[in-house]
């Protein structure tokens, strides 16, 4: 029998799996996609390094994350941005790759989706896979968004499933551009536009030369509403040169849960957590009891905390 199964190989799941592995708990990781990392993706275009989901400045305030990065051996990949935040020279993927290396020896079931969770008569958890395979475990870390967890919990704890069914998501299109200059690029978001956030890194290791600029913008556009030339329109709207030296577009139909903006969200999350059977931990940014978009180090901590609850449970 497996001791612990971690469902979901995004940042939270990886941080949980590493914490369990560090504490010598036999752990198996299940991830439906062919690659680990979930929504943390990094793309390099013409020497410019862009993050697809969370933006570079969302990593952590300096002082909060360095010890962990040193433990993972990636402190030399971190630098402090002009805004005073930590960022990775080669994109957020650095963190995923480092965690993946640390848990290289644990069993990984890739391209396999967990369909439902349940319980055998003797108290072990059953993990039913979409391909019909049935696994068992003493404890579980569920590190997947509410969108998928809703179905997964339906047999084990239907009330959790009903609560997760209420989740609604915002859609974000992240348009990233790179210029081989660091001068004269206006950054003030004009009023009444679909632009919600803009972040600029100049002369950092994420540009091919010292004078380069990487700009990442978040637009409230679904893929089907996107203009024909989103990069050109963004450049025109902001007053940037029309043809950037690199660009990248990523549309996220389910980015942030709209629940983050609701005043009763912390109570809902606390209620969902209270409904979890002993031996099951839930970890993902959908279950953060705050309204502010949190940072990467907090997602890692969520995974670590989930693993520690499981370690306490199984002794
Ligand atoms: C545009 C955008 C902006 C964001 N901004 C922020 C932000 O500011 N702050 C923040 O904290 N977070 C933000 N997020 C979310 C952020 O990406 C996550 O917080 C972070 O990557 C942690 O990942 P995770 O492990 O919680 O979830 P994910 O990255 O979603 O990973 C979940 C993993 O589980 C896998 N999976 C799903 N269902 C199953 C299944 N049934 N069986 C097996 N595997 C399964 C998925 O394939 C995925 O790899 C943003 C996301 C997007 C898309």
Short mmCIF file of C-alpha atoms and ligand atoms in Angstrom, two decimals:
data_model
loop_
_atom_site.label_atom_id
_atom_site.label_comp_id
_atom_site.label_asym_id
_atom_site.label_seq_id
_atom_site.Cartn_x
_atom_site.Cartn_y
_atom_site.Cartn_z
CA UNK A 1 0.00 0.00 0.00
CA UNK A 2 1.21 3.52 -0.77
CA UNK A 3 1.59 5.74 2.28
CA UNK A 4 0.66 9.02 0.61
CA UNK A 5 -0.63 9.89 -2.84
CA UNK A 6 -0.27 13.49 -4.03
CA UNK A 7 -2.80 14.37 -6.72
CA UNK A 8 -1.57 17.18 -9.01
CA UNK A 9 1.99 18.03 -10.02
CA UNK A 10 1.69 21.84 -9.99
CA UNK A 11 3.70 23.97 -7.57
CA UNK A 12 1.62 23.06 -4.47
CA UNK A 13 1.69 19.34 -5.23
CA UNK A 14 5.43 19.36 -5.89
CA UNK A 15 6.17 21.29 -2.68
CA UNK A 16 4.00 18.81 -0.73
CA UNK A 17 5.66 15.79 -2.39
CA UNK A 18 9.14 17.16 -1.61
CA UNK A 19 8.22 17.79 2.04
CA UNK A 20 6.86 14.23 2.39
CA UNK A 21 9.92 12.77 0.67
CA UNK A 22 12.24 14.80 2.93
CA UNK A 23 10.45 13.23 5.89
CA UNK A 24 10.94 9.72 4.47
CA UNK A 25 7.23 9.14 3.79
CA UNK A 26 6.73 6.84 0.77
CA UNK A 27 4.87 9.04 -1.68
CA UNK A 28 3.44 8.69 -5.18
CA UNK A 29 2.72 11.69 -7.39
CA UNK A 30 -0.07 11.63 -9.98
CA UNK A 31 -0.23 14.24 -12.74
CA UNK A 32 -2.57 14.23 -15.71
CA UNK A 33 -0.33 16.24 -18.04
CA UNK A 34 2.88 14.98 -19.67
CA UNK A 35 4.88 17.64 -17.77
CA UNK A 36 5.04 18.80 -14.17
CA UNK A 37 4.47 22.43 -13.21
CA UNK A 38 0.75 22.99 -13.83
CA UNK A 39 0.07 26.62 -14.62
CA UNK A 40 3.65 27.75 -13.99
CA UNK A 41 5.08 27.85 -17.49
CA UNK A 42 8.02 29.76 -18.91
CA UNK A 43 8.66 30.50 -22.59
CA UNK A 44 11.82 31.87 -24.17
CA UNK A 45 11.31 33.83 -27.41
CA UNK A 46 14.31 35.44 -29.19
CA UNK A 47 16.23 35.46 -25.89
CA UNK A 48 13.41 37.13 -23.88
CA UNK A 49 12.09 35.04 -20.99
CA UNK A 50 8.32 35.26 -20.35
CA UNK A 51 6.19 33.66 -17.63
CA UNK A 52 2.82 32.43 -18.83
CA UNK A 53 0.64 32.45 -15.71
CA UNK A 54 1.94 34.16 -12.58
CA UNK A 55 4.07 37.16 -13.37
CA UNK A 56 7.71 37.40 -12.43
CA UNK A 57 7.09 39.89 -9.61
CA UNK A 58 4.72 37.53 -7.81
CA UNK A 59 7.46 35.30 -6.43
CA UNK A 60 8.10 36.77 -2.98
CA UNK A 61 9.16 39.76 -0.97
CA UNK A 62 12.94 39.58 -0.33
CA UNK A 63 13.76 37.85 2.95
CA UNK A 64 10.86 35.40 2.85
CA UNK A 65 11.95 32.73 0.43
CA UNK A 66 15.75 32.71 0.22
CA UNK A 67 16.32 29.89 2.71
CA UNK A 68 14.06 27.57 0.73
CA UNK A 69 15.66 28.55 -2.57
CA UNK A 70 19.09 27.87 -1.05
CA UNK A 71 17.87 24.47 0.14
CA UNK A 72 16.78 23.72 -3.42
CA UNK A 73 20.14 24.95 -4.73
CA UNK A 74 18.66 27.72 -6.91
CA UNK A 75 19.54 30.87 -4.96
CA UNK A 76 21.97 31.85 -7.74
CA UNK A 77 18.97 32.00 -10.13
CA UNK A 78 17.18 34.65 -8.00
CA UNK A 79 17.58 38.41 -8.37
CA UNK A 80 15.82 41.45 -6.91
CA UNK A 81 13.73 43.48 -9.37
CA UNK A 82 13.49 47.31 -9.48
CA UNK A 83 10.22 46.89 -7.56
CA UNK A 84 12.14 45.17 -4.76
CA UNK A 85 10.73 41.69 -5.37
CA UNK A 86 12.48 38.39 -5.94
CA UNK A 87 12.41 36.99 -9.48
CA UNK A 88 14.12 34.13 -11.29
CA UNK A 89 16.63 34.83 -14.05
CA UNK A 90 15.30 31.96 -16.19
CA UNK A 91 11.60 32.33 -15.27
CA UNK A 92 9.36 30.66 -12.69
CA UNK A 93 10.10 27.29 -14.28
CA UNK A 94 13.38 27.31 -12.32
CA UNK A 95 11.43 26.51 -9.16
CA UNK A 96 9.43 23.69 -10.77
CA UNK A 97 12.54 22.08 -12.23
CA UNK A 98 14.37 22.27 -8.89
CA UNK A 99 11.49 20.63 -6.99
CA UNK A 100 11.12 17.99 -9.70
CA UNK A 101 14.83 17.12 -9.34
CA UNK A 102 14.45 16.76 -5.56
CA UNK A 103 11.68 14.18 -5.93
CA UNK A 104 13.20 12.34 -8.88
CA UNK A 105 13.27 9.07 -6.95
CA UNK A 106 9.59 8.95 -5.95
CA UNK A 107 7.11 7.09 -8.18
CA UNK A 108 5.39 9.42 -10.67
CA UNK A 109 2.31 8.53 -12.62
CA UNK A 110 2.24 10.99 -15.51
CA UNK A 111 -0.55 11.41 -18.05
CA UNK A 112 -2.94 9.81 -15.60
CA UNK A 113 -5.96 11.60 -14.16
CA UNK A 114 -7.54 10.83 -10.82
CA UNK A 115 -11.22 10.42 -11.44
CA UNK A 116 -12.71 9.85 -7.96
CA UNK A 117 -11.57 9.29 -4.40
CA UNK A 118 -13.28 6.88 -2.04
CA UNK A 119 -12.70 4.60 0.90
CA UNK A 120 -12.23 0.86 1.35
CA UNK A 121 -13.97 -0.86 4.28
CA UNK A 122 -10.72 -1.00 6.26
CA UNK A 123 -10.30 2.80 6.13
CA UNK A 124 -7.70 3.00 3.33
CA UNK A 125 -8.41 5.60 0.67
CA UNK A 126 -9.21 4.37 -2.82
CA UNK A 127 -7.99 6.35 -5.81
CA UNK A 128 -9.87 5.58 -8.97
CA UNK A 129 -8.08 6.63 -12.15
CA UNK A 130 -9.73 7.64 -15.38
CA UNK A 131 -8.12 4.63 -17.11
CA UNK A 132 -9.87 2.28 -14.68
CA UNK A 133 -6.84 1.59 -12.48
CA UNK A 134 -7.53 1.46 -8.73
CA UNK A 135 -4.88 2.49 -6.17
CA UNK A 136 -4.90 2.69 -2.40
CA UNK A 137 -3.21 4.99 0.12
CA UNK A 138 -3.12 5.77 3.82
CA UNK A 139 -3.39 9.51 3.16
CA UNK A 140 -3.87 12.00 0.34
CA UNK A 141 -2.76 15.48 -0.65
CA UNK A 142 -5.18 16.88 -3.24
CA UNK A 143 -3.38 19.73 -5.02
CA UNK A 144 -5.70 20.48 -7.93
CA UNK A 145 -8.02 23.43 -8.66
CA UNK A 146 -11.65 23.39 -7.48
CA UNK A 147 -12.74 23.01 -11.09
CA UNK A 148 -11.39 19.41 -11.08
CA UNK A 149 -11.48 18.68 -7.33
CA UNK A 150 -15.26 19.04 -7.39
CA UNK A 151 -15.60 15.79 -9.36
CA UNK A 152 -12.79 14.03 -7.52
CA UNK A 153 -14.42 14.54 -4.10
CA UNK A 154 -17.91 13.58 -5.19
CA UNK A 155 -17.85 10.03 -3.76
CA UNK A 156 -15.60 10.60 -0.76
CA UNK A 157 -17.15 13.81 0.62
CA UNK A 158 -20.12 15.02 -1.45
CA UNK A 159 -20.54 18.18 0.62
CA UNK A 160 -17.06 19.37 -0.41
CA UNK A 161 -18.04 18.66 -3.97
CA UNK A 162 -21.16 20.85 -3.69
CA UNK A 163 -19.12 23.73 -2.25
CA UNK A 164 -16.50 23.48 -5.01
CA UNK A 165 -19.21 23.43 -7.66
CA UNK A 166 -19.91 27.10 -6.82
CA UNK A 167 -16.44 28.22 -7.98
CA UNK A 168 -16.37 30.61 -10.94
CA UNK A 169 -13.21 31.80 -12.65
CA UNK A 170 -11.94 34.91 -14.39
CA UNK A 171 -10.38 34.52 -17.81
CA UNK A 172 -7.06 36.22 -18.41
CA UNK A 173 -5.00 36.60 -21.54
CA UNK A 174 -1.39 37.27 -20.72
CA UNK A 175 0.32 39.22 -23.50
CA UNK A 176 4.09 39.46 -23.07
CA UNK A 177 6.38 41.56 -25.22
CA UNK A 178 10.13 42.10 -25.36
CA UNK A 179 12.01 45.13 -26.70
CA UNK A 180 15.74 45.56 -27.20
CA UNK A 181 15.55 48.94 -25.50
CA UNK A 182 14.81 50.16 -22.01
CA UNK A 183 13.81 53.73 -22.92
CA UNK A 184 10.52 55.47 -23.40
CA UNK A 185 8.00 52.70 -22.85
CA UNK A 186 4.94 54.17 -21.07
CA UNK A 187 3.56 51.91 -18.36
CA UNK A 188 0.50 53.73 -17.02
CA UNK A 189 -2.64 51.73 -17.78
CA UNK A 190 -5.19 53.95 -19.60
CA UNK A 191 -8.64 54.00 -17.94
CA UNK A 192 -11.55 51.91 -19.32
CA UNK A 193 -9.41 49.29 -21.04
CA UNK A 194 -9.38 45.50 -20.64
CA UNK A 195 -5.87 45.82 -19.23
CA UNK A 196 -5.81 44.86 -15.56
CA UNK A 197 -2.15 44.61 -14.72
CA UNK A 198 1.18 45.43 -16.24
CA UNK A 199 4.67 44.51 -15.15
CA UNK A 200 7.98 45.60 -16.59
CA UNK A 201 11.49 44.25 -16.07
CA UNK A 202 14.32 46.24 -17.64
CA UNK A 203 17.93 45.27 -18.07
CA UNK A 204 17.50 42.03 -16.16
CA UNK A 205 18.81 38.54 -16.92
CA UNK A 206 15.47 37.95 -18.67
CA UNK A 207 16.38 40.05 -21.68
CA UNK A 208 19.09 39.19 -24.24
CA UNK A 209 20.96 42.45 -23.62
CA UNK A 210 21.35 44.87 -20.70
CA UNK A 211 19.14 47.45 -22.41
CA UNK A 212 16.23 45.13 -23.04
CA UNK A 213 12.73 45.28 -21.55
CA UNK A 214 10.24 42.54 -20.80
CA UNK A 215 6.64 43.64 -20.29
CA UNK A 216 3.89 41.29 -19.19
CA UNK A 217 0.30 42.51 -19.39
CA UNK A 218 -2.89 40.87 -18.17
CA UNK A 219 -6.03 41.47 -20.24
CA UNK A 220 -9.54 40.38 -19.35
CA UNK A 221 -10.14 38.65 -22.69
CA UNK A 222 -11.42 35.17 -23.40
CA UNK A 223 -9.68 33.47 -26.36
CA UNK A 224 -12.73 34.00 -28.62
CA UNK A 225 -12.87 37.75 -27.79
CA UNK A 226 -9.21 38.36 -28.58
CA UNK A 227 -8.56 41.01 -31.23
CA UNK A 228 -6.89 39.73 -34.44
CA UNK A 229 -3.59 41.35 -33.45
CA UNK A 230 -3.53 41.54 -29.63
CA UNK A 231 0.15 42.49 -29.55
CA UNK A 232 -0.29 45.34 -32.07
CA UNK A 233 -3.40 46.62 -30.30
CA UNK A 234 -1.71 46.51 -26.91
CA UNK A 235 1.33 48.37 -28.29
CA UNK A 236 -0.94 51.02 -29.89
CA UNK A 237 -2.99 51.41 -26.69
CA UNK A 238 0.11 51.84 -24.55
CA UNK A 239 2.11 53.94 -27.03
CA UNK A 240 4.88 51.35 -27.51
CA UNK A 241 6.73 50.69 -30.79
CA UNK A 242 4.44 48.57 -33.00
CA UNK A 243 6.72 45.59 -33.57
CA UNK A 244 8.27 44.15 -30.42
CA UNK A 245 11.39 42.00 -30.78
CA UNK A 246 9.57 39.10 -29.12
CA UNK A 247 6.04 38.34 -27.99
CA UNK A 248 4.05 35.58 -26.40
CA UNK A 249 0.31 35.14 -25.79
CA UNK A 250 -1.22 32.77 -23.25
CA UNK A 251 -4.95 32.56 -22.58
CA UNK A 252 -6.09 31.12 -19.27
CA UNK A 253 -9.84 30.35 -19.32
CA UNK A 254 -9.73 29.57 -15.59
CA UNK A 255 -7.17 31.86 -13.99
CA UNK A 256 -8.13 33.39 -10.63
CA UNK A 257 -11.25 32.20 -8.83
CA UNK A 258 -13.82 35.01 -8.76
CA UNK A 259 -14.44 33.87 -5.16
CA UNK A 260 -11.27 35.74 -4.10
CA UNK A 261 -13.35 38.93 -4.37
CA UNK A 262 -16.22 37.69 -2.18
CA UNK A 263 -16.22 38.68 1.47
CA UNK A 264 -17.39 35.25 2.65
CA UNK A 265 -14.62 33.38 0.74
CA UNK A 266 -12.38 32.90 3.83
CA UNK A 267 -15.37 31.36 5.66
CA UNK A 268 -16.15 29.06 2.71
CA UNK A 269 -12.53 27.89 2.53
CA UNK A 270 -12.45 27.27 6.30
CA UNK A 271 -15.69 25.29 5.98
CA UNK A 272 -14.33 23.17 3.11
CA UNK A 273 -11.17 22.47 5.11
CA UNK A 274 -13.27 21.45 8.12
CA UNK A 275 -15.15 18.92 5.96
CA UNK A 276 -11.97 17.09 4.86
CA UNK A 277 -11.73 13.57 6.28
CA UNK A 278 -8.72 12.95 8.55
CA UNK A 279 -5.83 11.96 6.31
CA UNK A 280 -6.79 14.23 3.40
CA UNK A 281 -5.20 17.64 2.82
CA UNK A 282 -6.20 20.17 0.18
CA UNK A 283 -3.67 22.60 -1.32
CA UNK A 284 -4.03 24.97 -4.28
CA UNK A 285 -4.39 28.70 -4.80
CA UNK A 286 -8.18 28.20 -5.13
CA UNK A 287 -8.30 27.48 -1.40
CA UNK A 288 -6.44 30.54 -0.14
CA UNK A 289 -8.61 32.29 2.43
CA UNK A 290 -7.70 35.81 1.25
CA UNK A 291 -8.83 38.23 -1.42
CA UNK A 292 -5.31 39.33 -2.43
CA UNK A 293 -3.45 37.43 -5.16
CA UNK A 294 -0.77 35.67 -3.16
CA UNK A 295 2.86 35.02 -4.01
CA UNK A 296 4.72 31.91 -5.11
CA UNK A 297 6.37 31.39 -1.72
CA UNK A 298 2.90 31.23 -0.15
CA UNK A 299 1.87 28.54 -2.64
CA UNK A 300 4.97 26.56 -1.67
CA UNK A 301 4.11 27.04 2.00
CA UNK A 302 0.58 25.79 1.31
CA UNK A 303 2.04 22.57 -0.10
CA UNK A 304 4.45 22.22 2.83
CA UNK A 305 1.65 22.80 5.36
CA UNK A 306 -0.55 20.21 3.65
CA UNK A 307 2.30 17.67 3.80
CA UNK A 308 2.93 18.42 7.47
CA UNK A 309 -0.73 17.84 8.32
CA UNK A 310 -0.48 14.46 6.61
CA UNK A 311 2.78 13.61 8.39
CA UNK A 312 1.13 14.44 11.74
CA UNK A 313 -1.83 12.24 10.78
CA UNK A 314 0.13 9.15 9.81
CA UNK A 315 2.72 9.64 12.55
C1 LIG B 1 -3.04 33.86 -15.42
C2 LIG B 1 -2.81 33.30 -14.05
C3 LIG B 1 -2.44 34.14 -13.01
C4 LIG B 1 -2.22 33.64 -11.74
N1 LIG B 1 -1.86 34.50 -10.74
C5 LIG B 1 -1.67 34.01 -9.49
C6 LIG B 1 -1.30 34.86 -8.43
O1 LIG B 1 -1.14 36.05 -8.58
N2 LIG B 1 -1.11 34.28 -7.22
C7 LIG B 1 -1.27 32.92 -7.02
O2 LIG B 1 -1.07 32.44 -5.92
N3 LIG B 1 -1.61 32.11 -8.00
C8 LIG B 1 -1.83 32.61 -9.22
N4 LIG B 1 -2.19 31.76 -10.22
C9 LIG B 1 -2.31 30.34 -9.94
C10 LIG B 1 -0.90 29.81 -9.92
O3 LIG B 1 -0.51 29.46 -11.19
C11 LIG B 1 -0.80 28.80 -8.84
O4 LIG B 1 -0.96 29.48 -7.60
C12 LIG B 1 0.53 28.11 -8.78
O5 LIG B 1 1.02 27.76 -10.04
C13 LIG B 1 0.37 26.93 -7.89
O6 LIG B 1 -0.06 25.82 -8.61
P1 LIG B 1 -0.98 24.73 -8.00
O7 LIG B 1 -0.16 23.54 -7.70
O8 LIG B 1 -1.76 25.28 -6.85
O9 LIG B 1 -2.03 24.47 -9.16
P2 LIG B 1 -1.84 24.18 -10.70
O10 LIG B 1 -0.70 24.88 -11.29
O11 LIG B 1 -3.20 24.39 -11.29
O12 LIG B 1 -1.51 22.63 -10.70
C14 LIG B 1 -2.47 21.63 -10.58
C15 LIG B 1 -1.97 20.40 -11.31
O13 LIG B 1 -2.90 19.35 -11.12
C16 LIG B 1 -3.08 18.65 -12.34
N5 LIG B 1 -4.39 18.01 -12.29
C17 LIG B 1 -5.61 18.60 -12.33
N6 LIG B 1 -6.57 17.69 -12.20
C18 LIG B 1 -5.96 16.48 -12.06
C19 LIG B 1 -6.42 15.15 -11.87
N7 LIG B 1 -7.74 14.88 -11.79
N8 LIG B 1 -5.53 14.14 -11.75
C20 LIG B 1 -4.18 14.40 -11.82
N9 LIG B 1 -3.69 15.64 -11.99
C21 LIG B 1 -4.56 16.68 -12.10
C22 LIG B 1 -2.95 19.74 -13.40
O14 LIG B 1 -2.62 19.19 -14.65
C23 LIG B 1 -1.85 20.61 -12.82
O15 LIG B 1 -0.56 20.21 -13.23
C24 LIG B 1 -2.39 32.25 -11.51
C25 LIG B 1 -2.74 31.39 -12.53
C26 LIG B 1 -2.96 31.91 -13.79
C27 LIG B 1 -3.35 30.95 -14.88
#
